[in-house]
XYZ file of N, CA and C in Angstrom:
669
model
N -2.909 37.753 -39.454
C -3.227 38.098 -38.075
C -3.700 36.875 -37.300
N -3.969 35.932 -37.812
C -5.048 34.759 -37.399
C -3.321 33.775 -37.018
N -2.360 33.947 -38.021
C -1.554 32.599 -37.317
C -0.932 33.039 -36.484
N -0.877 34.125 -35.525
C -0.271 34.446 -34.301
C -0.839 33.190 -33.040
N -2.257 33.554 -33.119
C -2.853 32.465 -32.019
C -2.453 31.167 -32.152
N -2.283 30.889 -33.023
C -2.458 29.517 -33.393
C -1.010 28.725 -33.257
N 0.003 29.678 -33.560
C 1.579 29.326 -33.283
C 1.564 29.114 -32.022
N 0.841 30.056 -31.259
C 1.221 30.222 -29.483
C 0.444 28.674 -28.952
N -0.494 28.488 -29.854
C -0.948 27.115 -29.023
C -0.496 25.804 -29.045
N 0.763 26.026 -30.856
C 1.398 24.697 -31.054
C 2.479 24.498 -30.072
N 2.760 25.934 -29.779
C 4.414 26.279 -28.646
C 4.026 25.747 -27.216
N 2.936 25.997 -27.121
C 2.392 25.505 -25.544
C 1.756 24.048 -25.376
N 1.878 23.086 -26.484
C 1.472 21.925 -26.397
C 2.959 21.379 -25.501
N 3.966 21.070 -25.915
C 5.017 20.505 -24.746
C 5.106 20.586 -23.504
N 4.887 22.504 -23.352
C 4.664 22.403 -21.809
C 3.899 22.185 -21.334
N 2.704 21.664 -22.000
C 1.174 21.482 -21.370
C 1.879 19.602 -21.174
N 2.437 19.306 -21.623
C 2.789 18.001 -21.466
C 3.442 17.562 -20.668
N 4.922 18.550 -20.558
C 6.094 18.776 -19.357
C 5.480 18.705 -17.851
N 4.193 19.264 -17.878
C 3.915 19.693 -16.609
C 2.814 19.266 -16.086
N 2.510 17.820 -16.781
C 1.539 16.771 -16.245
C 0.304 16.829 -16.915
N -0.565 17.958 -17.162
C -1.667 18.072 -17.963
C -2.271 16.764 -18.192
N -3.017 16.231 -18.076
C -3.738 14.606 -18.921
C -4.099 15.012 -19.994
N -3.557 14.195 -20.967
C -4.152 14.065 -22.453
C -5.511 14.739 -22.806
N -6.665 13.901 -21.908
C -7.904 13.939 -21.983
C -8.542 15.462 -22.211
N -7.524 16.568 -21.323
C -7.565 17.776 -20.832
C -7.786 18.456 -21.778
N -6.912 18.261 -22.908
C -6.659 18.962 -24.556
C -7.633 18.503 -25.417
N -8.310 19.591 -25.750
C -8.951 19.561 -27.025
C -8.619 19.036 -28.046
N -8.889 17.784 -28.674
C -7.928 17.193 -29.558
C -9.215 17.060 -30.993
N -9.075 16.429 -32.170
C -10.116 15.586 -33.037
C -10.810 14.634 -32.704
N -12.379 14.443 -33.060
C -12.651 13.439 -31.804
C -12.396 12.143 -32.382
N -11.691 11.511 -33.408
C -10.871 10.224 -33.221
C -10.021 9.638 -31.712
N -9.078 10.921 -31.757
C -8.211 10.867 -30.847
C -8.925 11.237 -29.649
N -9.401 12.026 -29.471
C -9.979 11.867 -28.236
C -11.010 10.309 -27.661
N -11.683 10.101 -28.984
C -12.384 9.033 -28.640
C -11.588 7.621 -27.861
N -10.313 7.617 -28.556
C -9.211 6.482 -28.672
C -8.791 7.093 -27.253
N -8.659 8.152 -26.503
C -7.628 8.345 -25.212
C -8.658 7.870 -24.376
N -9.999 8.178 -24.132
C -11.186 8.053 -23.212
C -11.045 6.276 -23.148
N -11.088 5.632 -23.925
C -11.576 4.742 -24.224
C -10.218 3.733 -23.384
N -8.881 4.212 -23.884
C -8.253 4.019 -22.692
C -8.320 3.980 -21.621
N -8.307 5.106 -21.357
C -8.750 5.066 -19.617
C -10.259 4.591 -19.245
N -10.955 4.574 -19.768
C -11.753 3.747 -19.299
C -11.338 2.083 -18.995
N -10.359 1.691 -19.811
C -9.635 0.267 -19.799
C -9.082 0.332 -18.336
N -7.947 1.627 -18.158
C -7.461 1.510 -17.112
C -8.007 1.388 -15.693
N -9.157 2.230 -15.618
C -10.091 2.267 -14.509
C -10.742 1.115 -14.129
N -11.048 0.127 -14.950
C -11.692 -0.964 -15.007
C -10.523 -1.938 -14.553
N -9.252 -1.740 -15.040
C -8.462 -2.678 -14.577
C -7.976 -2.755 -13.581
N -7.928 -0.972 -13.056
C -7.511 -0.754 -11.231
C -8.550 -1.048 -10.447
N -9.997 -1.339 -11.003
C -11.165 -1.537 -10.158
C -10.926 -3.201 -10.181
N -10.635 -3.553 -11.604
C -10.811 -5.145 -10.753
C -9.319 -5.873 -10.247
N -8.265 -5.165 -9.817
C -7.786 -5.313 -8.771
C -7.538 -4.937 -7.927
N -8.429 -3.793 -7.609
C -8.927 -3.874 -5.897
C -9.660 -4.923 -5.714
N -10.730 -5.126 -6.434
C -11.496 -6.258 -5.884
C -10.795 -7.814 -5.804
N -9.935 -7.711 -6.599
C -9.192 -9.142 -6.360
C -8.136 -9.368 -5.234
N -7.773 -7.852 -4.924
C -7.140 -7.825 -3.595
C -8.361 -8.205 -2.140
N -9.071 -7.594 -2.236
C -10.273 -7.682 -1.361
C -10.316 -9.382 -1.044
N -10.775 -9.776 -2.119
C -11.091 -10.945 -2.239
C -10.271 -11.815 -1.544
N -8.922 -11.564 -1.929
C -7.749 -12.712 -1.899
C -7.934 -12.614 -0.323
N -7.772 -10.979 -0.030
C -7.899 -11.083 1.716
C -8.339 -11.519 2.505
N -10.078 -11.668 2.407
C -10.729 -12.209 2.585
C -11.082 -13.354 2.824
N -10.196 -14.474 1.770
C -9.855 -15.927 1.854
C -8.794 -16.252 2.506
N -8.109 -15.497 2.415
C -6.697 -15.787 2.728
C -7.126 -15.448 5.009
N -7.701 -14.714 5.397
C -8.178 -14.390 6.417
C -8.941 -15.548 6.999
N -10.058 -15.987 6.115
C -11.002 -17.004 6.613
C -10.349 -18.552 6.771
N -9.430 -18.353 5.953
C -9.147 -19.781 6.041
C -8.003 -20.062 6.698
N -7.123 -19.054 6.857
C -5.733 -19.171 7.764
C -6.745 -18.987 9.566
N -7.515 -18.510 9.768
C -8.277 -18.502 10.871
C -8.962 -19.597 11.141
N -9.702 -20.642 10.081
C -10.446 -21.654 10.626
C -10.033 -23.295 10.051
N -8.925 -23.091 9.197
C -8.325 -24.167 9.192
C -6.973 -24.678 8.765
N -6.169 -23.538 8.833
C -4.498 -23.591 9.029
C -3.870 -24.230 10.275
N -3.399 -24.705 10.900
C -3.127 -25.474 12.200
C -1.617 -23.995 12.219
N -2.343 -24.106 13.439
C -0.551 -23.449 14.085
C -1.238 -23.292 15.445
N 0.189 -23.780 15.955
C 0.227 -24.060 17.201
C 0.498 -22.502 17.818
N -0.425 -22.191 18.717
C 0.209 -20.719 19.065
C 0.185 -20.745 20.867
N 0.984 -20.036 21.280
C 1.249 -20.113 22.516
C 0.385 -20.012 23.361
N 0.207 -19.626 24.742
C -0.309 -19.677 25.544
C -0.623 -17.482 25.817
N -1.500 -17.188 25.617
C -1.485 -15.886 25.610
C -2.855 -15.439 26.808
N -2.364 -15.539 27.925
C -3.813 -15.236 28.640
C -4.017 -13.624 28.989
N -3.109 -12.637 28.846
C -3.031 -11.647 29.311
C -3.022 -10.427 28.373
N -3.511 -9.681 28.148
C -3.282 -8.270 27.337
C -1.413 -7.924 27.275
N -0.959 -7.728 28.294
C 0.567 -8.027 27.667
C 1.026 -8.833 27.090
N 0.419 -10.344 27.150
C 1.386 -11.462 26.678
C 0.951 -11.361 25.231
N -0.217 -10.836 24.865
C -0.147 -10.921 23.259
C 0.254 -9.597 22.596
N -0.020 -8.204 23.677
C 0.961 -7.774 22.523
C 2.676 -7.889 22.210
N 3.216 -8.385 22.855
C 4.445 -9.131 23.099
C 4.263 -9.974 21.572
N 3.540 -10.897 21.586
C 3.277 -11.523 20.351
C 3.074 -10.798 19.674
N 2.069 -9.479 19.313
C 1.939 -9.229 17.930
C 3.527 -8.241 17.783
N 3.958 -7.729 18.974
C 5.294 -7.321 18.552
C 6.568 -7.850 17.657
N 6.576 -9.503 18.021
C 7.208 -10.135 17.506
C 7.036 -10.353 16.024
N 5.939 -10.325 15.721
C 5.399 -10.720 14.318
C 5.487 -9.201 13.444
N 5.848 -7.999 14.258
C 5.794 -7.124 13.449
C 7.697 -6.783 12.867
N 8.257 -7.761 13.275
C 9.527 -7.625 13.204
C 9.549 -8.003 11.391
N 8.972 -9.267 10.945
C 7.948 -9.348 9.658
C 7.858 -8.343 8.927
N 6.737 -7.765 9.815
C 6.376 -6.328 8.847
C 6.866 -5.751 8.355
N 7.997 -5.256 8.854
C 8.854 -3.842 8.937
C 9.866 -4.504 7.454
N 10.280 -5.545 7.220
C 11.280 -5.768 6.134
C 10.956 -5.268 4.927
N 9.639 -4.963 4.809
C 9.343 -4.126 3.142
C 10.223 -2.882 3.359
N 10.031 -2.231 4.603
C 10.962 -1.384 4.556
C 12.145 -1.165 4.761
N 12.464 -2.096 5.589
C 14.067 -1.997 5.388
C 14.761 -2.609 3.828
N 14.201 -3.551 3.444
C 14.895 -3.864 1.548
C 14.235 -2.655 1.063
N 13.417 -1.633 1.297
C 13.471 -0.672 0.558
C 14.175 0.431 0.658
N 14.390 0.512 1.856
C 15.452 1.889 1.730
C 17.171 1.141 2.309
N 17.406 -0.032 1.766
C 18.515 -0.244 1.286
C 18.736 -0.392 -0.307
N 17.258 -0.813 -0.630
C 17.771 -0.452 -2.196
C 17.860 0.611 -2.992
N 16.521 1.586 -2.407
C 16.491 3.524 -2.455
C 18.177 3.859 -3.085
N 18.755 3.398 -1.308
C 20.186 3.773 -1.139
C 20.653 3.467 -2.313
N 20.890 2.163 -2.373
C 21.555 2.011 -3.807
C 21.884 2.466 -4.838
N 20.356 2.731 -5.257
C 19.706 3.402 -6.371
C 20.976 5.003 -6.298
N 20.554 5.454 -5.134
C 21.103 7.209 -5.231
C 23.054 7.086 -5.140
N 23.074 6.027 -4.458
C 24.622 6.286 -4.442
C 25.159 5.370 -6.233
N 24.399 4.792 -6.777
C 24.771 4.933 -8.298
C 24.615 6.127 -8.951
N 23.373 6.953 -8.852
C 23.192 8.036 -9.513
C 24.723 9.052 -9.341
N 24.670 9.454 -7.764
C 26.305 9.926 -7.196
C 26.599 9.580 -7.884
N 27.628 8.679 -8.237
C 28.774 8.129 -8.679
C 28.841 7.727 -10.281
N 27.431 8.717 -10.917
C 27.665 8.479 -12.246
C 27.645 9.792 -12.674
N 28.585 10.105 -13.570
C 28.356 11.853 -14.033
C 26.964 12.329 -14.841
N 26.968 13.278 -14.464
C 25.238 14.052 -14.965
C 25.031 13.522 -16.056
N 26.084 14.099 -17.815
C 25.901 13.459 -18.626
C 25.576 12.322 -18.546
N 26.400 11.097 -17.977
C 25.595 9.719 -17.904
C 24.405 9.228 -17.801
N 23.640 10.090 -16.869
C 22.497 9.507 -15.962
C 21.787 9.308 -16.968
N 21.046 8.199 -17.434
C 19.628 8.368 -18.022
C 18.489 8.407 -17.918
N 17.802 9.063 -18.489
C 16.237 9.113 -18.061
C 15.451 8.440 -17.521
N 15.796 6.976 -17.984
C 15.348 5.900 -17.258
C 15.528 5.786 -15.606
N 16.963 5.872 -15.527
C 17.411 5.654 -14.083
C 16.873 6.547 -13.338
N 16.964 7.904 -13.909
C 16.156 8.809 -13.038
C 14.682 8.503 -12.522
N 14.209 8.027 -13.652
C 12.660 7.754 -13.254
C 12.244 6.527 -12.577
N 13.401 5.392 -12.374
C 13.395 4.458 -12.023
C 13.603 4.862 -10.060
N 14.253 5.471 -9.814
C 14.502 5.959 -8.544
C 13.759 7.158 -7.979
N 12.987 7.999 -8.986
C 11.510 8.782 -8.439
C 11.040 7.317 -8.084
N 10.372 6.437 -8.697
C 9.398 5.561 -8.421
C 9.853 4.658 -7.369
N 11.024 4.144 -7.312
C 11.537 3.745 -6.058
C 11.057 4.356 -4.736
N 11.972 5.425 -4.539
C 11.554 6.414 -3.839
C 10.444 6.717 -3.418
N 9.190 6.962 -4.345
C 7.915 7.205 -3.899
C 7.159 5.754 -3.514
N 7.748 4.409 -3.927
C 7.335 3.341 -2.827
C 7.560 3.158 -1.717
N 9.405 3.559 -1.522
C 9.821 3.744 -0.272
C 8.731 4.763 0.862
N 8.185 6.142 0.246
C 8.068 6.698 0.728
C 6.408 6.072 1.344
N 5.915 5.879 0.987
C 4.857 4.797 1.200
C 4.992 4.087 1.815
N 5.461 2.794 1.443
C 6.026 2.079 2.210
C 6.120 1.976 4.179
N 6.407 3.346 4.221
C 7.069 4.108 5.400
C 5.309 4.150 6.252
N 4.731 5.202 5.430
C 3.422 5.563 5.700
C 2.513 3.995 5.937
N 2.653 2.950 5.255
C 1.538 2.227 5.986
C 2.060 1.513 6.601
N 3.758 1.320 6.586
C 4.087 0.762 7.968
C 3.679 1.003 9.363
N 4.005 2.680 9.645
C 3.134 2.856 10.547
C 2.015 3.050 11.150
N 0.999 2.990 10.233
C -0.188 2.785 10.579
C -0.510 1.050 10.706
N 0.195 0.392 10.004
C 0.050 -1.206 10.377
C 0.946 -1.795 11.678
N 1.705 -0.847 11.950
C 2.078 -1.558 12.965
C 1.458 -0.328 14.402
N 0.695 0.834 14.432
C -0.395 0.932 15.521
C -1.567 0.021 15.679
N -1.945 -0.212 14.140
C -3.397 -1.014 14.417
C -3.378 -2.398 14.884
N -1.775 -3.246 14.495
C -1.592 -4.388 14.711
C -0.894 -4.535 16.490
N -1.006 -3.330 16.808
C -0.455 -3.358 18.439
C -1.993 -3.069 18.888
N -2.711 -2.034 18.453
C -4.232 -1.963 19.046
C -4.894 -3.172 18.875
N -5.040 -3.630 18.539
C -5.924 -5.278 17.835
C -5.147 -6.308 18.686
N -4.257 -6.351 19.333
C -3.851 -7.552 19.954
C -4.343 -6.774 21.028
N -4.474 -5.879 22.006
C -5.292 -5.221 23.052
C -6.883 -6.008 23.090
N -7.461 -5.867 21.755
C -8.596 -6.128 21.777
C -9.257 -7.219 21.430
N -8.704 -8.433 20.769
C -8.296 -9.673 20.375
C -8.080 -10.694 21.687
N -9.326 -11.960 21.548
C -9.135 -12.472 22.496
C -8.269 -13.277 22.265
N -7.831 -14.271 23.428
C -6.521 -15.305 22.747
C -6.278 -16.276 21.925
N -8.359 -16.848 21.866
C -8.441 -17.602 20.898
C -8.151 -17.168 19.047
N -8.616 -15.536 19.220
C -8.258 -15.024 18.075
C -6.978 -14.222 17.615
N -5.721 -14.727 18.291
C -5.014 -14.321 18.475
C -3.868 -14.535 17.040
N -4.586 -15.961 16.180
C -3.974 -15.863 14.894
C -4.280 -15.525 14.000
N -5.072 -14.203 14.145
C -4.780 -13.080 13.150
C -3.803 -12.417 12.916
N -3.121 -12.229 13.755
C -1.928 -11.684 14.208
C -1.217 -11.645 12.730
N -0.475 -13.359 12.759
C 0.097 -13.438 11.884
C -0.353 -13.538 10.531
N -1.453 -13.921 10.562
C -2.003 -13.689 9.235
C -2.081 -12.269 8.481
N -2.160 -11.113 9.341
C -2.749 -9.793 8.912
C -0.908 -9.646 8.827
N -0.004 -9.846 9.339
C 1.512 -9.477 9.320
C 1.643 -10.079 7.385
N 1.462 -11.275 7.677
C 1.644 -11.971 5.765
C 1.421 -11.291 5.185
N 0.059 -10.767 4.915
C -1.362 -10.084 4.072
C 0.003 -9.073 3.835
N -0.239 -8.304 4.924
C 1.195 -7.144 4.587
C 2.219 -6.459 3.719
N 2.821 -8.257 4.232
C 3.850 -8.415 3.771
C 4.157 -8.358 1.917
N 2.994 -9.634 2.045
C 2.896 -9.786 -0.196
C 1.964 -8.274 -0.355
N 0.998 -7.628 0.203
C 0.495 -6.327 -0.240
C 1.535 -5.416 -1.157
N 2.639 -5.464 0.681
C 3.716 -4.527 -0.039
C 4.412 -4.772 -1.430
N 4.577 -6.209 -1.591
C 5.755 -6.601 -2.503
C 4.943 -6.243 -3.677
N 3.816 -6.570 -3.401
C 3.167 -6.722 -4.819
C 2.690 -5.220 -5.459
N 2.523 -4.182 -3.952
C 2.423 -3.047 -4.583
C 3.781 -2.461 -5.385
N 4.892 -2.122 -4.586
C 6.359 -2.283 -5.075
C 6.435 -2.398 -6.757
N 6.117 -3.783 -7.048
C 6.628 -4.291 -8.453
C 5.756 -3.694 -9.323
N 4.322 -3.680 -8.879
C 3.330 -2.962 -9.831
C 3.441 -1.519 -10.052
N 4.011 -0.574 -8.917
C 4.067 0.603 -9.416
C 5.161 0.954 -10.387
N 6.324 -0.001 -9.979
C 7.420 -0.179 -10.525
C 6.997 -0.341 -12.006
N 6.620 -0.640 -12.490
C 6.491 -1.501 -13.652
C 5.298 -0.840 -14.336
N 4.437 -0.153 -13.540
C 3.795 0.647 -14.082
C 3.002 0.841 -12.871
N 2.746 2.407 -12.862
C 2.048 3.320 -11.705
C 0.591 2.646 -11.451
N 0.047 2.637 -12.524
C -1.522 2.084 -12.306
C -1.873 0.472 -11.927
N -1.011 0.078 -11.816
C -0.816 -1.515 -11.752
C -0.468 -1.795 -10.246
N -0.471 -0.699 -9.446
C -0.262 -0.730 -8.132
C -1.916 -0.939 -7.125
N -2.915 -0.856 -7.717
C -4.063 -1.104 -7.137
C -4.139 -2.515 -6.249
N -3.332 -3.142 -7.043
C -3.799 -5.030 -6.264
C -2.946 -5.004 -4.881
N -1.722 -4.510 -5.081
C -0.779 -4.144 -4.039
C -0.989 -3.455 -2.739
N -1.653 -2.410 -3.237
C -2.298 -1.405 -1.923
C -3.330 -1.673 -1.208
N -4.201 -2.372 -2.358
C -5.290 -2.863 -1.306
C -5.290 -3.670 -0.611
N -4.047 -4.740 -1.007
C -4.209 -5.973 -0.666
C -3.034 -5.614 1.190
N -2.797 -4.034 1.204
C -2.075 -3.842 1.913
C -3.328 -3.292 3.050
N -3.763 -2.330 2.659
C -4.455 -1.221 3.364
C -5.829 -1.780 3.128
N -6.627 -2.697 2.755
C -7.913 -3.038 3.332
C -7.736 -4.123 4.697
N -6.745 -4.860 5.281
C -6.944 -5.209 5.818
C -6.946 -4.795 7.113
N -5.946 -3.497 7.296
C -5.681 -2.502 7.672
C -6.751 -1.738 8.343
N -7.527 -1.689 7.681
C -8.728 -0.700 7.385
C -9.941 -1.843 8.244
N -10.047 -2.845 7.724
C -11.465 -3.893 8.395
C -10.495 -4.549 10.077
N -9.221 -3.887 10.483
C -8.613 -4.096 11.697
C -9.455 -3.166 12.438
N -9.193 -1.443 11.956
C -9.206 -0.121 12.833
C -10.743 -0.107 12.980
N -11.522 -0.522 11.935
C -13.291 -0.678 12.419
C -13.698 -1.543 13.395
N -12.832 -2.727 13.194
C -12.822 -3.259 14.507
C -12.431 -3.169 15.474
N -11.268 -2.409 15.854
C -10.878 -1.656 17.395
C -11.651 -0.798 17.796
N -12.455 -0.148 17.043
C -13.112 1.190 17.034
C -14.462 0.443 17.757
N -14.952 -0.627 16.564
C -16.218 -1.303 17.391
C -16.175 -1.224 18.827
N -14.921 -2.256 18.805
C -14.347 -2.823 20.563
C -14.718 -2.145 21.247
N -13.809 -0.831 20.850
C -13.449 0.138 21.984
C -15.382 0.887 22.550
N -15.686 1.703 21.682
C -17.241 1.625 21.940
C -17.896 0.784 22.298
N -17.872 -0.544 22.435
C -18.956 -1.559 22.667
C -18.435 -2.164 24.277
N -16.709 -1.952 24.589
C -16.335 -2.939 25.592
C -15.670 -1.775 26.225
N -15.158 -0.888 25.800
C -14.764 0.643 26.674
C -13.126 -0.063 26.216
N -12.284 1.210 27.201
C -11.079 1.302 26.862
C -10.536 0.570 28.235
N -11.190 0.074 29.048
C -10.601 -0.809 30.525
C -10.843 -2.174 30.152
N -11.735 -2.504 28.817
C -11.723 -3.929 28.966
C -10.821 -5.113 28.621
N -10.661 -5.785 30.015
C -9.570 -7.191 30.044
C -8.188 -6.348 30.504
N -8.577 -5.493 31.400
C -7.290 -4.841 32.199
C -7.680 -5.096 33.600
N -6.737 -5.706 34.003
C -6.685 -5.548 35.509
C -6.970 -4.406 36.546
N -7.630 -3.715 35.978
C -7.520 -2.643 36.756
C -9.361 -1.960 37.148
N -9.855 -1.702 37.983
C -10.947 -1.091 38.678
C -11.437 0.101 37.927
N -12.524 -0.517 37.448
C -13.436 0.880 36.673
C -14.004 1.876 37.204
């Protein structure tokens, strides 16, 4: 009477697997359990210290392209004339996504054109993960290219080469998120942050602006 239960729980270990469950979840021996924790504790530690090395890099990479990179930058005296500029620089931006959903494409019109039997597991999973960078991808494009049109609004002209600096930052964020998820999901931390914190220390600063200098300031126009 006793090995009824016990069959039903060996039968339901796959689908507890099929259908995402974490390891950790299952009651296991505590060897094995000790050995899975102990993992992820590795992993957590390793996505924590590259956020912080994304942070970091930003950070330098910010301070020093701002106070001692030479570039000659134009003449920008007007709230139109720079976002004109940061427009230009977002032309930049946008290429993570366009090489990504030309390679997406790729990806699916091989799958097409290979019969079901063929496909392998790999490829399949190789083009979920594609795909879900692409799909990303998409998402902080447009939020980097509102904040990088708000921030040249609020950006005086002397600080106007942030511009391109925060377009770069971007740029390697993306690539680097890309290859890391690619290559493995959790390995995407250095990538994202190095995408979306700078992102993030932009919109606190429009936000400051906007509260501290109102939404008329450096417009021609009568308050």
């Amino acid at each position: 009477m006793t090995s009824g239960p016990d069959v039903t729980k060996a039968e339901k270990w796959p689908s507890n697997m099929a259908q995402g469950i974490p390891l950790h979840s299952v009651h296991t021996s505590s060897p094995i359990r000790h050995q899975m924790s102990s993992t992820t504790r590795a992993e957590r530690v390793a996505f924590l210290r590259d956020a912080i090395a994304a942070i970091a890099l930003s950070l330098t990479v910010i301070v020093i392209g701002c106070n001692y990179v030479i570039y000659k930058m134009p003449p920008l005296p007007t709230v139109a004339d720079r976002m004109v500029f940061a427009f230009r620089w977002l032309c930049l931006s946008i290429l993570p996504l366009v090489i990504g959903i030309i390679f997406v494409g790729h990806l699916r019109f091989i799958i097409i054109q290979t019969p079901k039997s063929d496909i392998s597991a790999v490829l399949a999973e190789s083009l979920e993960r594609h795909a879900y960078c692409l799909q990303d991808t998409f998402l902080q494009t447009f939020i980097h290219t509102v904040i990088m049109l708000s921030l040249s609004t609020f950006l005086e002209e002397t600080a106007m080469k942030l511009v391109p600096i925060l377009a770069i930052l971007f740029i390697l964020g993306r690539l680097s998120f890309w290859i890391g998820y690619v290559h493995r999901p959790l390995a995407r931390a250095f990538g994202f942050v190095l995408t979306f914190f700078p992102t993030v220390l932009s919109l606190a600063y429009c936000i400051l602006r906007l509260l501290w200098k109102g939404t008329g300031w450096d417009l021609p126009i009568p308050l």
